[in-house]
PDB file of C-alpha atoms in Angstrom:
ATOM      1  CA  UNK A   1       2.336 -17.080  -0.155  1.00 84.00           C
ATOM      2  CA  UNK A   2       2.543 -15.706  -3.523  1.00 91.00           C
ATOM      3  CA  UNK A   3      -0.388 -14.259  -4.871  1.00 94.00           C
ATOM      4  CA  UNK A   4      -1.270 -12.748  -8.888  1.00 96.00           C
ATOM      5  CA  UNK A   5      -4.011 -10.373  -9.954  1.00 97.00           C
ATOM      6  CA  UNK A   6      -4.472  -9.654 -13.159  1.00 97.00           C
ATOM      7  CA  UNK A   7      -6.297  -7.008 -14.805  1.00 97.00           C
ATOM      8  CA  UNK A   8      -6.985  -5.721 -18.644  1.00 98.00           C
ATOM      9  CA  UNK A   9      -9.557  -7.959 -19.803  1.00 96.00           C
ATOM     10  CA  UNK A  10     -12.186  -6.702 -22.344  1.00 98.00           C
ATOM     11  CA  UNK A  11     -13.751  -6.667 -25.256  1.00 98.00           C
ATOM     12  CA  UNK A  12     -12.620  -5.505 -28.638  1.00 98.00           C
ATOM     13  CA  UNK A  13     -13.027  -6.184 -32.203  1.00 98.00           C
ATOM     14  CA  UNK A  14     -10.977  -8.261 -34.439  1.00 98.00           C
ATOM     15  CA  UNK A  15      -7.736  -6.601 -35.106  1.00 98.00           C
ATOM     16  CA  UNK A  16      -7.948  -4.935 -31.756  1.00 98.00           C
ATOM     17  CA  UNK A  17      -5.167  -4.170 -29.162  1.00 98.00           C
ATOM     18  CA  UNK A  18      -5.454  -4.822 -25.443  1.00 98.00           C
ATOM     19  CA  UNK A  19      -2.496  -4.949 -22.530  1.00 98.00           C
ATOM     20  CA  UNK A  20      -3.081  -7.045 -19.616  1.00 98.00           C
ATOM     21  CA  UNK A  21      -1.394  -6.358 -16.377  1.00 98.00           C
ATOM     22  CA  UNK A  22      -0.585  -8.787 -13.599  1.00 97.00           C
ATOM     23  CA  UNK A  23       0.398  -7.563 -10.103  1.00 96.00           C
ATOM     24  CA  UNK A  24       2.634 -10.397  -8.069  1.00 93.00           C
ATOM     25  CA  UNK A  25       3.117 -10.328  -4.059  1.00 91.00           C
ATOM     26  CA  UNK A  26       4.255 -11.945  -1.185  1.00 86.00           C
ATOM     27  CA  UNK A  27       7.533 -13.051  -2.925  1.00 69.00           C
ATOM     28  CA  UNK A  28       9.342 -12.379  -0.594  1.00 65.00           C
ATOM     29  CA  UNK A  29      12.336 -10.902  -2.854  1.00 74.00           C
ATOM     30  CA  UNK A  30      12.541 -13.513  -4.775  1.00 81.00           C
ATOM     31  CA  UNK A  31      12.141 -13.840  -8.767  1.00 85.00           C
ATOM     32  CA  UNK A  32       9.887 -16.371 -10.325  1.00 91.00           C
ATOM     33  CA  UNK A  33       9.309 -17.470 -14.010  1.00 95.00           C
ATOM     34  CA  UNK A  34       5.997 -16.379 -14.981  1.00 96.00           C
ATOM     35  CA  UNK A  35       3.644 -16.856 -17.995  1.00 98.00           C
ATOM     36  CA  UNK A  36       0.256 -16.456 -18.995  1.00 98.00           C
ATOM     37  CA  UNK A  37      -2.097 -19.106 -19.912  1.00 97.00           C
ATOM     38  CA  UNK A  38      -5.482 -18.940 -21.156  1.00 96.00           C
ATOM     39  CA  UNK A  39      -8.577 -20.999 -21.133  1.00 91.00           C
ATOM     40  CA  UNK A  40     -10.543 -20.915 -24.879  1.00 80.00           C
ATOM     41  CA  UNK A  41     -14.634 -20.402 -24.579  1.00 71.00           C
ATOM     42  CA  UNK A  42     -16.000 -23.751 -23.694  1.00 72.00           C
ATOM     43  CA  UNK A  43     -12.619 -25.356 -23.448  1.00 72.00           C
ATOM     44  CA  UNK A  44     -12.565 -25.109 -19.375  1.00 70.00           C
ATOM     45  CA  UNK A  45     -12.725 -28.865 -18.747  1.00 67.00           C
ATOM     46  CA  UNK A  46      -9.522 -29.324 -21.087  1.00 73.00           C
ATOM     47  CA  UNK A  47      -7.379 -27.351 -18.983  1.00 84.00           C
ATOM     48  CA  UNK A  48      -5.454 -24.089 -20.178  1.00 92.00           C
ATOM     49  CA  UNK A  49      -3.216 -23.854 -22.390  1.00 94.00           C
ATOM     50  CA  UNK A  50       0.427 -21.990 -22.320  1.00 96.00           C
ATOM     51  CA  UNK A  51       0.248 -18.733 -23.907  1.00 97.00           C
ATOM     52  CA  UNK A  52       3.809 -17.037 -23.380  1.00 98.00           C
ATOM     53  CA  UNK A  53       6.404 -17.601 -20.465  1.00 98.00           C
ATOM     54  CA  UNK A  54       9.555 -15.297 -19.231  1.00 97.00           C
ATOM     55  CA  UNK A  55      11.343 -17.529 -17.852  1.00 95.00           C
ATOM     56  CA  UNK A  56      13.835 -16.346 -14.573  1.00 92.00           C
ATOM     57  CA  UNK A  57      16.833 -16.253 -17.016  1.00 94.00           C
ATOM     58  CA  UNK A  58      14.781 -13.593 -19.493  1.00 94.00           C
ATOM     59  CA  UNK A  59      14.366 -16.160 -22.143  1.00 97.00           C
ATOM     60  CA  UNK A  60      10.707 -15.815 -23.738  1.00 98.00           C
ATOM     61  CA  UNK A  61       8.499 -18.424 -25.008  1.00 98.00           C
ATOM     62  CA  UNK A  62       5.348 -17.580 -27.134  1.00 98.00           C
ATOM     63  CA  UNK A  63       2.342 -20.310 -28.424  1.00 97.00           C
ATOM     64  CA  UNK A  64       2.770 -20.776 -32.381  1.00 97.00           C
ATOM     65  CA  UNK A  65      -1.008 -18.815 -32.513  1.00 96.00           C
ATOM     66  CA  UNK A  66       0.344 -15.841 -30.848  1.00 97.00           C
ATOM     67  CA  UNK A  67       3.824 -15.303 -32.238  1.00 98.00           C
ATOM     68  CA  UNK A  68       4.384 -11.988 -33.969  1.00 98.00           C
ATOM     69  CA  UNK A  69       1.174 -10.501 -32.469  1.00 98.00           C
ATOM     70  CA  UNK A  70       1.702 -11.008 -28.442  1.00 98.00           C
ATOM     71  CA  UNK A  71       4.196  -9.639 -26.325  1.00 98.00           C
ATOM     72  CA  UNK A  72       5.462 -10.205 -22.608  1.00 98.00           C
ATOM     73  CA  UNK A  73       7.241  -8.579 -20.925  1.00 98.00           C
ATOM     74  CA  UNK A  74       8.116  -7.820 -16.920  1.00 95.00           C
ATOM     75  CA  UNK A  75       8.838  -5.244 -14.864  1.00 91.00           C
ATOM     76  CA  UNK A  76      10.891  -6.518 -11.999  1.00 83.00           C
ATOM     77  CA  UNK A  77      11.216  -3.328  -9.676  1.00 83.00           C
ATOM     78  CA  UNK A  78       7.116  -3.354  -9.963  1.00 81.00           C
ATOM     79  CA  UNK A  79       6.469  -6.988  -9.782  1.00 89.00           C
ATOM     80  CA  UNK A  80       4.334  -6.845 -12.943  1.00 94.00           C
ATOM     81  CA  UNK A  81       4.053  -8.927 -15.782  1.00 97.00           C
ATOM     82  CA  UNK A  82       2.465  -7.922 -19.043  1.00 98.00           C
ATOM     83  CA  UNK A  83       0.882  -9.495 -21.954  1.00 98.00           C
ATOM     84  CA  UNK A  84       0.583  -6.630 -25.149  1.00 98.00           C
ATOM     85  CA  UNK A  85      -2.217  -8.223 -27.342  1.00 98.00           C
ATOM     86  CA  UNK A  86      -2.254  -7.143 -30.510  1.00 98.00           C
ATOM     87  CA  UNK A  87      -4.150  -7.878 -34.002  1.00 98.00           C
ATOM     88  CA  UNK A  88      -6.706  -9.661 -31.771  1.00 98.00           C
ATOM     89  CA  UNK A  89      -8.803 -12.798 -33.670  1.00 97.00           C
ATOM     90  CA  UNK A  90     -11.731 -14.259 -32.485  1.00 95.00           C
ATOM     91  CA  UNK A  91      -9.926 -17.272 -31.226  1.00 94.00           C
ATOM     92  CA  UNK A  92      -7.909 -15.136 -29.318  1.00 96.00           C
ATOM     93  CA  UNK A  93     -11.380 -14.986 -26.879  1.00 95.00           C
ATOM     94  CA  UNK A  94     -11.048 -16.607 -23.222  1.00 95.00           C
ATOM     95  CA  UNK A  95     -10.083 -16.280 -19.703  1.00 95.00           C
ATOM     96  CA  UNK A  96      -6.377 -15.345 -19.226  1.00 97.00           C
ATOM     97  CA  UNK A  97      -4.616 -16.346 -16.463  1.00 97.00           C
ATOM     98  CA  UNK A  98      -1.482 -14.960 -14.998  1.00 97.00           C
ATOM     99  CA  UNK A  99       1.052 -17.741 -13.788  1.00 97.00           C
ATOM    100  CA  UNK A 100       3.995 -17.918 -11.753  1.00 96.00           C
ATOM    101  CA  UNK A 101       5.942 -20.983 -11.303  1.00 95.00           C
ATOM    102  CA  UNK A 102       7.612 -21.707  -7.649  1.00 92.00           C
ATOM    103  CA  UNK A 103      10.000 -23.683  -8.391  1.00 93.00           C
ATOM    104  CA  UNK A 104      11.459 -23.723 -11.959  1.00 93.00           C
ATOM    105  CA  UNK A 105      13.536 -21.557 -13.543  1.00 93.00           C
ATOM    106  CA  UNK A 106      13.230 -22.666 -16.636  1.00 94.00           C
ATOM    107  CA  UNK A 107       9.690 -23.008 -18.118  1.00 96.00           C
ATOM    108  CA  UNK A 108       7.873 -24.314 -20.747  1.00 96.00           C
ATOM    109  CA  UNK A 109       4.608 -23.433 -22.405  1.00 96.00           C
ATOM    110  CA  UNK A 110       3.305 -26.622 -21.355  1.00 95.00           C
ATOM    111  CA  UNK A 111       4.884 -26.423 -17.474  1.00 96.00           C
ATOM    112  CA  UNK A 112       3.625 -22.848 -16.850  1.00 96.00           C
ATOM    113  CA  UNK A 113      -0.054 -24.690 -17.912  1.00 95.00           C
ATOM    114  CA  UNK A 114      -0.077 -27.914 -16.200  1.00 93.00           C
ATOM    115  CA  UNK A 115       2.957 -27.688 -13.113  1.00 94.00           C
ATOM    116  CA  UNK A 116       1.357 -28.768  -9.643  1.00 94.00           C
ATOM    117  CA  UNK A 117       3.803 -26.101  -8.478  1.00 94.00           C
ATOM    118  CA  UNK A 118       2.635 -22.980 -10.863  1.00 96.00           C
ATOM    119  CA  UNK A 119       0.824 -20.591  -9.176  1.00 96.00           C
ATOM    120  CA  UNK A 120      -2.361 -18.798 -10.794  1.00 96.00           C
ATOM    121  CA  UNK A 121      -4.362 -15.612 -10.847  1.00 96.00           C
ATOM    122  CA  UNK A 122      -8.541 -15.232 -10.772  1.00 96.00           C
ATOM    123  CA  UNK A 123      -8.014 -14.348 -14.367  1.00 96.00           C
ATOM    124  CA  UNK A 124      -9.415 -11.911 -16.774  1.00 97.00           C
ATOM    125  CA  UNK A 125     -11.652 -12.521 -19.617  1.00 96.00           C
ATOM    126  CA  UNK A 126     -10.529 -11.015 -23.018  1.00 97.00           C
ATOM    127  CA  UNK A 127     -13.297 -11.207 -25.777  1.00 96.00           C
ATOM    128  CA  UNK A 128     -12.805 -10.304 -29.542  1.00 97.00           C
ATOM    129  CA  UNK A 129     -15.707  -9.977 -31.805  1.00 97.00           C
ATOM    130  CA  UNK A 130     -15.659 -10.626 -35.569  1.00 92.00           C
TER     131      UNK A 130
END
């Protein structure tokens, strides 16, 4: 049973940095392609959207409103994924959710988000104040 927990979330200003960390276990030696996703203020009933994936070959994926100021990155021997935020905007603000999928290795933004086989974190809420 593969489990996530992330950690990281906070609050910052606008233009503000912040790293978020997500800790993977039970896989039982095996890789997975992970991503983050993210769920805007107010926008939980639409569902989360695909942030940035790392997909089990190393190929990286990032949403349009993130490119150039996000980076992910993994660190297999540790089983952690990262997300470096940087230049944070407002609209940045939500709950981020680490996300591994089971069975793919090849992801999309939109598989890592909506895949009945994708496996999620509790999340951690990143804020950014104007």
């Amino acid at each position: 049973q593969v489990q996530l927990v992330e950690s990281g979330g906070g609050s910052v200003q606008t233009g503000g940095s912040l790293r978020l960390s997500c800790v993977l276990s039970g896989s039982t030696g095996r890789s997975y392609s992970m991503g983050w996703v993210r769920h805007g203020p107010g926008k939980e009933r639409e569902g989360v959207e695909g942030v940035a994936t790392l997909d089990d070959y190393g190929t990286i994926k990032y949403a349009d409103s993130v490119k150039g100021r996000f980076t992910i990155s993994k660190d297999n021997a540790k089983n952690f994924l990262y997300l470096q935020m940087d230049n944070l905007k407002p609209e940045d603000s939500g709950t981020y959710y680490c996300a591994a999928d089971r069975v793919r290795r090849v992801v999309t933004l939109s598989s890592i988000a909506t895949a009945r086989e994708v496996v999620r974190g509790q999340g951690t809420q990143v804020t950014v104040s104007s």
